[in-house]
mmCIF file of C-alpha atoms in Angstrom:
data_model
loop_
_atom_site.group_PDB
_atom_site.id
_atom_site.type_symbol
_atom_site.label_atom_id
_atom_site.label_comp_id
_atom_site.label_asym_id
_atom_site.label_seq_id
_atom_site.Cartn_x
_atom_site.Cartn_y
_atom_site.Cartn_z
ATOM 1 C CA SER A 1367 119.408 108.096 123.790
ATOM 2 C CA GLY A 1368 121.605 110.851 122.460
ATOM 3 C CA ALA A 1369 125.000 109.158 122.388
ATOM 4 C CA HIS A 1370 126.630 108.191 119.110
ATOM 5 C CA LEU A 1371 127.200 104.461 119.601
ATOM 6 C CA ASN A 1372 128.039 103.757 115.981
ATOM 7 C CA GLN A 1373 131.788 104.277 116.119
ATOM 8 C CA GLY A 1374 133.776 101.353 114.732
ATOM 9 C CA ASN A 1375 130.804 99.720 112.960
ATOM 10 C CA GLN A 1376 129.957 97.659 116.050
ATOM 11 C CA ASP A 1377 126.700 95.835 116.732
ATOM 12 C CA ILE A 1378 124.783 97.987 119.232
ATOM 13 C CA THR A 1379 121.593 95.895 119.337
ATOM 14 C CA ARG A 1380 121.870 95.081 123.044
ATOM 15 C CA TYR A 1381 122.279 98.756 123.981
ATOM 16 C CA VAL A 1382 119.357 99.896 121.841
ATOM 17 C CA GLN A 1383 117.189 97.027 123.096
ATOM 18 C CA ALA A 1384 118.069 97.972 126.695
ATOM 19 C CA ALA A 1385 116.947 101.556 125.958
ATOM 20 C CA LEU A 1386 113.713 100.316 124.341
ATOM 21 C CA ASP A 1387 113.026 98.034 127.304
ATOM 22 C CA PHE A 1388 113.802 100.797 129.811
ATOM 23 C CA VAL A 1389 111.517 103.441 128.298
ATOM 24 C CA GLY A 1390 108.934 100.822 127.384
ATOM 25 C CA CYS A 1391 108.324 99.456 130.886
ATOM 26 C CA ASN A 1392 105.828 102.043 132.104
ATOM 27 C CA THR A 1393 103.808 100.181 134.730
ATOM 28 C CA THR A 1394 102.010 103.248 136.056
ATOM 29 C CA ASN A 1395 99.498 103.298 133.217
ATOM 30 C CA PRO A 1396 97.863 99.850 133.094
ATOM 31 C CA ARG A 1397 95.615 98.892 130.231
ATOM 32 C CA VAL A 1398 92.556 96.743 130.530
ATOM 33 C CA GLY A 1399 93.053 93.846 128.156
ATOM 34 C CA PRO A 1400 95.636 91.310 127.092
ATOM 35 C CA ILE A 1401 98.688 93.554 127.350
ATOM 36 C CA ALA A 1402 99.273 94.378 131.008
ATOM 37 C CA THR A 1403 101.055 97.706 130.575
ATOM 38 C CA ARG A 1404 101.360 100.529 128.102
ATOM 39 C CA SER A 1405 104.435 102.563 127.491
ATOM 40 C CA SER A 1406 104.757 106.015 126.073
ATOM 41 C CA GLY A 1407 108.509 106.261 125.708
ATOM 42 C CA SER A 1408 110.633 107.423 122.825
ATOM 43 C CA VAL A 1409 114.082 106.358 121.630
ATOM 44 C CA TYR A 1410 115.889 108.884 119.445
ATOM 45 C CA PHE A 1411 118.772 108.188 117.045
ATOM 46 C CA PRO A 1412 120.817 111.257 116.116
ATOM 47 C CA GLY A 1413 122.090 111.311 112.537
ATOM 48 C CA GLY A 1414 124.486 108.442 111.877
ATOM 49 C CA LEU A 1415 124.878 104.800 110.945
ATOM 50 C CA TYR A 1416 123.811 102.252 113.594
ATOM 51 C CA PHE A 1417 124.462 98.513 113.245
ATOM 52 C CA ILE A 1418 121.663 96.390 114.711
ATOM 53 C CA SER A 1419 120.105 92.961 114.261
ATOM 54 C CA ASN A 1420 116.621 92.463 115.777
ATOM 55 C CA LEU A 1421 114.791 95.014 117.919
ATOM 56 C CA ARG A 1422 111.527 94.341 119.794
ATOM 57 C CA VAL A 1423 109.275 97.297 120.565
ATOM 58 C CA ASN A 1424 106.490 97.641 123.160
ATOM 59 C CA ALA A 1425 103.123 99.143 122.261
ATOM 60 C CA SER A 1426 102.831 102.950 122.375
ATOM 61 C CA MET A 1427 106.559 103.455 121.749
ATOM 62 C CA LYS A 1428 108.225 105.844 119.346
ATOM 63 C CA ILE A 1429 111.469 105.196 117.496
ATOM 64 C CA ARG A 1430 112.746 108.159 115.549
ATOM 65 C CA GLY A 1431 115.825 109.318 113.752
ATOM 66 C CA GLU A 1432 117.087 112.811 113.067
ATOM 67 C CA PHE A 1433 115.751 112.682 109.526
ATOM 68 C CA LEU A 1434 115.364 110.115 106.752
ATOM 69 C CA ASP A 1435 118.580 110.661 104.797
ATOM 70 C CA ASN A 1436 120.738 111.071 107.885
ATOM 71 C CA THR A 1437 119.852 108.181 110.226
ATOM 72 C CA THR A 1438 120.341 104.561 109.136
ATOM 73 C CA LEU A 1439 119.775 101.331 111.046
ATOM 74 C CA MET A 1440 121.925 98.739 109.221
ATOM 75 C CA ALA A 1441 121.654 94.953 109.626
ATOM 76 C CA VAL A 1442 124.787 93.346 111.062
ATOM 77 C CA PRO A 1443 126.115 90.350 109.116
ATOM 78 C CA GLY A 1444 124.164 87.200 109.912
ATOM 79 C CA THR A 1445 120.938 88.979 110.905
ATOM 80 C CA THR A 1446 117.834 86.816 110.479
ATOM 81 C CA GLY A 1447 114.146 87.636 110.933
ATOM 82 C CA PRO A 1448 112.631 91.117 111.105
ATOM 83 C CA MET A 1449 114.933 93.983 112.050
ATOM 84 C CA ILE A 1450 112.215 95.857 113.977
ATOM 85 C CA GLN A 1451 109.049 94.197 115.281
ATOM 86 C CA ASP A 1452 106.507 94.627 118.061
ATOM 87 C CA LYS A 1453 106.417 92.527 121.225
ATOM 88 C CA GLY A 1454 102.928 91.187 120.594
ATOM 89 C CA ASP A 1455 100.900 94.371 120.266
ATOM 90 C CA ALA A 1456 101.603 96.934 117.542
ATOM 91 C CA ALA A 1457 99.135 99.482 118.975
ATOM 92 C CA LYS A 1458 100.295 103.087 118.808
ATOM 93 C CA ILE A 1459 103.858 102.239 117.706
ATOM 94 C CA THR A 1460 105.443 105.134 115.829
ATOM 95 C CA ILE A 1461 108.560 104.776 113.693
ATOM 96 C CA GLN A 1462 109.779 107.850 111.871
ATOM 97 C CA ASP A 1463 112.600 109.681 110.132
ATOM 98 C CA LEU A 1464 115.046 106.871 109.410
ATOM 99 C CA MET A 1465 116.293 104.304 106.932
ATOM 100 C CA ILE A 1466 116.177 100.572 107.648
ATOM 101 C CA HIS A 1467 118.946 98.921 105.604
ATOM 102 C CA GLY A 1468 118.978 95.121 105.385
ATOM 103 C CA GLY A 1469 122.591 95.036 104.223
ATOM 104 C CA ASN A 1470 121.585 92.477 101.555
ATOM 105 C CA GLU A 1471 121.494 89.846 104.309
ATOM 106 C CA PRO A 1472 119.543 86.836 102.971
ATOM 107 C CA GLY A 1473 118.098 85.954 106.399
ATOM 108 C CA VAL A 1474 116.381 89.307 106.991
ATOM 109 C CA THR A 1475 112.640 88.727 106.537
ATOM 110 C CA ALA A 1476 111.440 92.331 107.019
ATOM 111 C CA GLY A 1477 112.783 95.787 107.744
ATOM 112 C CA ILE A 1478 109.732 96.567 109.892
ATOM 113 C CA GLN A 1479 107.166 93.953 110.910
ATOM 114 C CA LEU A 1480 104.201 95.064 112.986
ATOM 115 C CA GLY A 1481 101.259 93.018 114.172
ATOM 116 C CA CYS A 1482 102.499 89.713 112.787
ATOM 117 C CA PHE A 1483 103.992 88.293 115.967
ATOM 118 C CA THR A 1484 101.424 86.025 117.628
ATOM 119 C CA GLY A 1485 103.585 83.873 119.908
ATOM 120 C CA GLN A 1486 103.631 86.350 122.805
ATOM 121 C CA PRO A 1487 101.484 85.039 125.678
ATOM 122 C CA GLY A 1488 98.433 87.267 125.943
ATOM 123 C CA GLY A 1489 99.545 89.177 122.869
ATOM 124 C CA SER A 1490 97.407 90.418 120.049
ATOM 125 C CA PRO A 1491 98.256 89.637 116.434
ATOM 126 C CA TRP A 1492 96.758 92.925 115.380
ATOM 127 C CA GLY A 1493 97.339 96.294 116.950
ATOM 128 C CA THR A 1494 95.652 99.587 116.248
ATOM 129 C CA TYR A 1495 96.951 102.853 114.863
ATOM 130 C CA ALA A 1496 100.566 102.140 114.047
ATOM 131 C CA TYR A 1497 102.287 105.152 112.454
ATOM 132 C CA LEU A 1498 105.157 105.037 109.967
ATOM 133 C CA THR A 1499 106.478 108.364 108.703
ATOM 134 C CA ASN A 1500 109.499 109.261 106.550
ATOM 135 C CA ILE A 1501 110.820 105.688 106.371
ATOM 136 C CA GLU A 1502 112.863 103.927 103.732
ATOM 137 C CA SER A 1503 113.356 100.169 104.031
ATOM 138 C CA ARG A 1504 115.876 98.786 101.564
ATOM 139 C CA ASN A 1505 118.281 96.037 100.527
ATOM 140 C CA ILE A 1506 116.294 93.086 101.859
ATOM 141 C CA PRO A 1507 116.556 90.724 98.884
ATOM 142 C CA LYS A 1508 114.499 87.832 100.294
ATOM 143 C CA GLY A 1509 112.051 89.687 102.532
ATOM 144 C CA CYS A 1510 109.595 92.560 102.917
ATOM 145 C CA GLY A 1511 110.441 96.182 103.338
ATOM 146 C CA ILE A 1512 107.358 96.743 105.516
ATOM 147 C CA ARG A 1513 105.247 93.771 106.684
ATOM 148 C CA LEU A 1514 101.985 94.588 108.463
ATOM 149 C CA LYS A 1515 99.099 92.725 110.003
ATOM 150 C CA VAL A 1516 97.474 95.623 111.765
ATOM 151 C CA ASN A 1517 93.967 96.873 112.270
ATOM 152 C CA VAL A 1518 94.821 100.452 111.286
ATOM 153 C CA CYS A 1519 98.134 101.841 110.048
ATOM 154 C CA THR A 1520 98.881 105.310 108.758
ATOM 155 C CA MET A 1521 101.953 105.741 106.553
ATOM 156 C CA TYR A 1522 103.377 108.991 105.205
ATOM 157 C CA ASN A 1523 106.363 109.014 102.830
ATOM 158 C CA VAL A 1524 107.257 105.324 103.278
ATOM 159 C CA TRP A 1525 109.425 103.746 100.583
ATOM 160 C CA THR A 1526 111.035 100.400 99.895
ATOM 161 C CA ALA A 1527 113.801 99.490 97.423
ATOM 162 C CA GLY A 1528 115.712 96.304 96.745
ATOM 163 C CA THR A 1529 113.216 94.068 98.578
ATOM 164 C CA ALA A 1530 111.427 90.881 97.469
ATOM 165 C CA ASP A 1531 108.138 92.413 98.663
ATOM 166 C CA GLY A 1532 107.708 96.146 99.192
ATOM 167 C CA ILE A 1533 104.833 97.004 101.531
ATOM 168 C CA LEU A 1534 102.634 94.074 102.497
ATOM 169 C CA ASN A 1535 99.467 94.169 104.625
ATOM 170 C CA LEU A 1536 98.406 90.627 105.525
ATOM 171 C CA ASP A 1537 94.939 89.220 106.200
ATOM 172 C CA GLY A 1538 92.757 92.261 106.160
ATOM 173 C CA GLY A 1539 92.556 94.781 108.905
ATOM 174 C CA VAL A 1540 90.235 97.753 108.824
ATOM 175 C CA ALA A 1541 92.379 100.369 107.143
ATOM 176 C CA LEU A 1542 95.781 101.016 105.686
ATOM 177 C CA PHE A 1543 96.207 104.725 104.978
ATOM 178 C CA ALA A 1544 99.200 105.336 102.709
ATOM 179 C CA TYR A 1545 100.165 108.837 101.581
ATOM 180 C CA GLY A 1546 103.157 109.398 99.293
ATOM 181 C CA CYS A 1547 104.335 105.772 99.608
ATOM 182 C CA GLY A 1548 105.943 103.477 97.094
ATOM 183 C CA ALA A 1549 107.730 100.208 96.536
#
């Protein structure tokens, strides 16, 4: 997506989710295992401020902004739960070059939550090789900046500020590689 949909501070969640669902429905590359399809799509946010609530991302997707200090996904008033989370399999999800801003909404539980969703039929609570690069997750007073329950996650330049918990990796997993990260 290249259009600036942030004019007038309007909630654009349904448009972004439609884009994520469209590029994430690749049925030509089936995977053997619990998740029937893999996607390899990318959704791009040019520099700007985008008001969203909850986004659900398929495995093997990429969400990226123009660069960290120029692209912000801001929680709309009344947002509850994680702002960005996987659809049951966090494998190969890449999120990069943007700020996740919770807007000080008390119902936001995480800026990014990967691998924690287990209610998806046939889904995996884990996921392998999630990538987070040049991310800041902030102003989530009662939640986590980054909440993970992944087998392997690589993070470069990932920061949290103004969150109850900064970066949290739950219940093990094989490896969390964090370079230049802080809470």
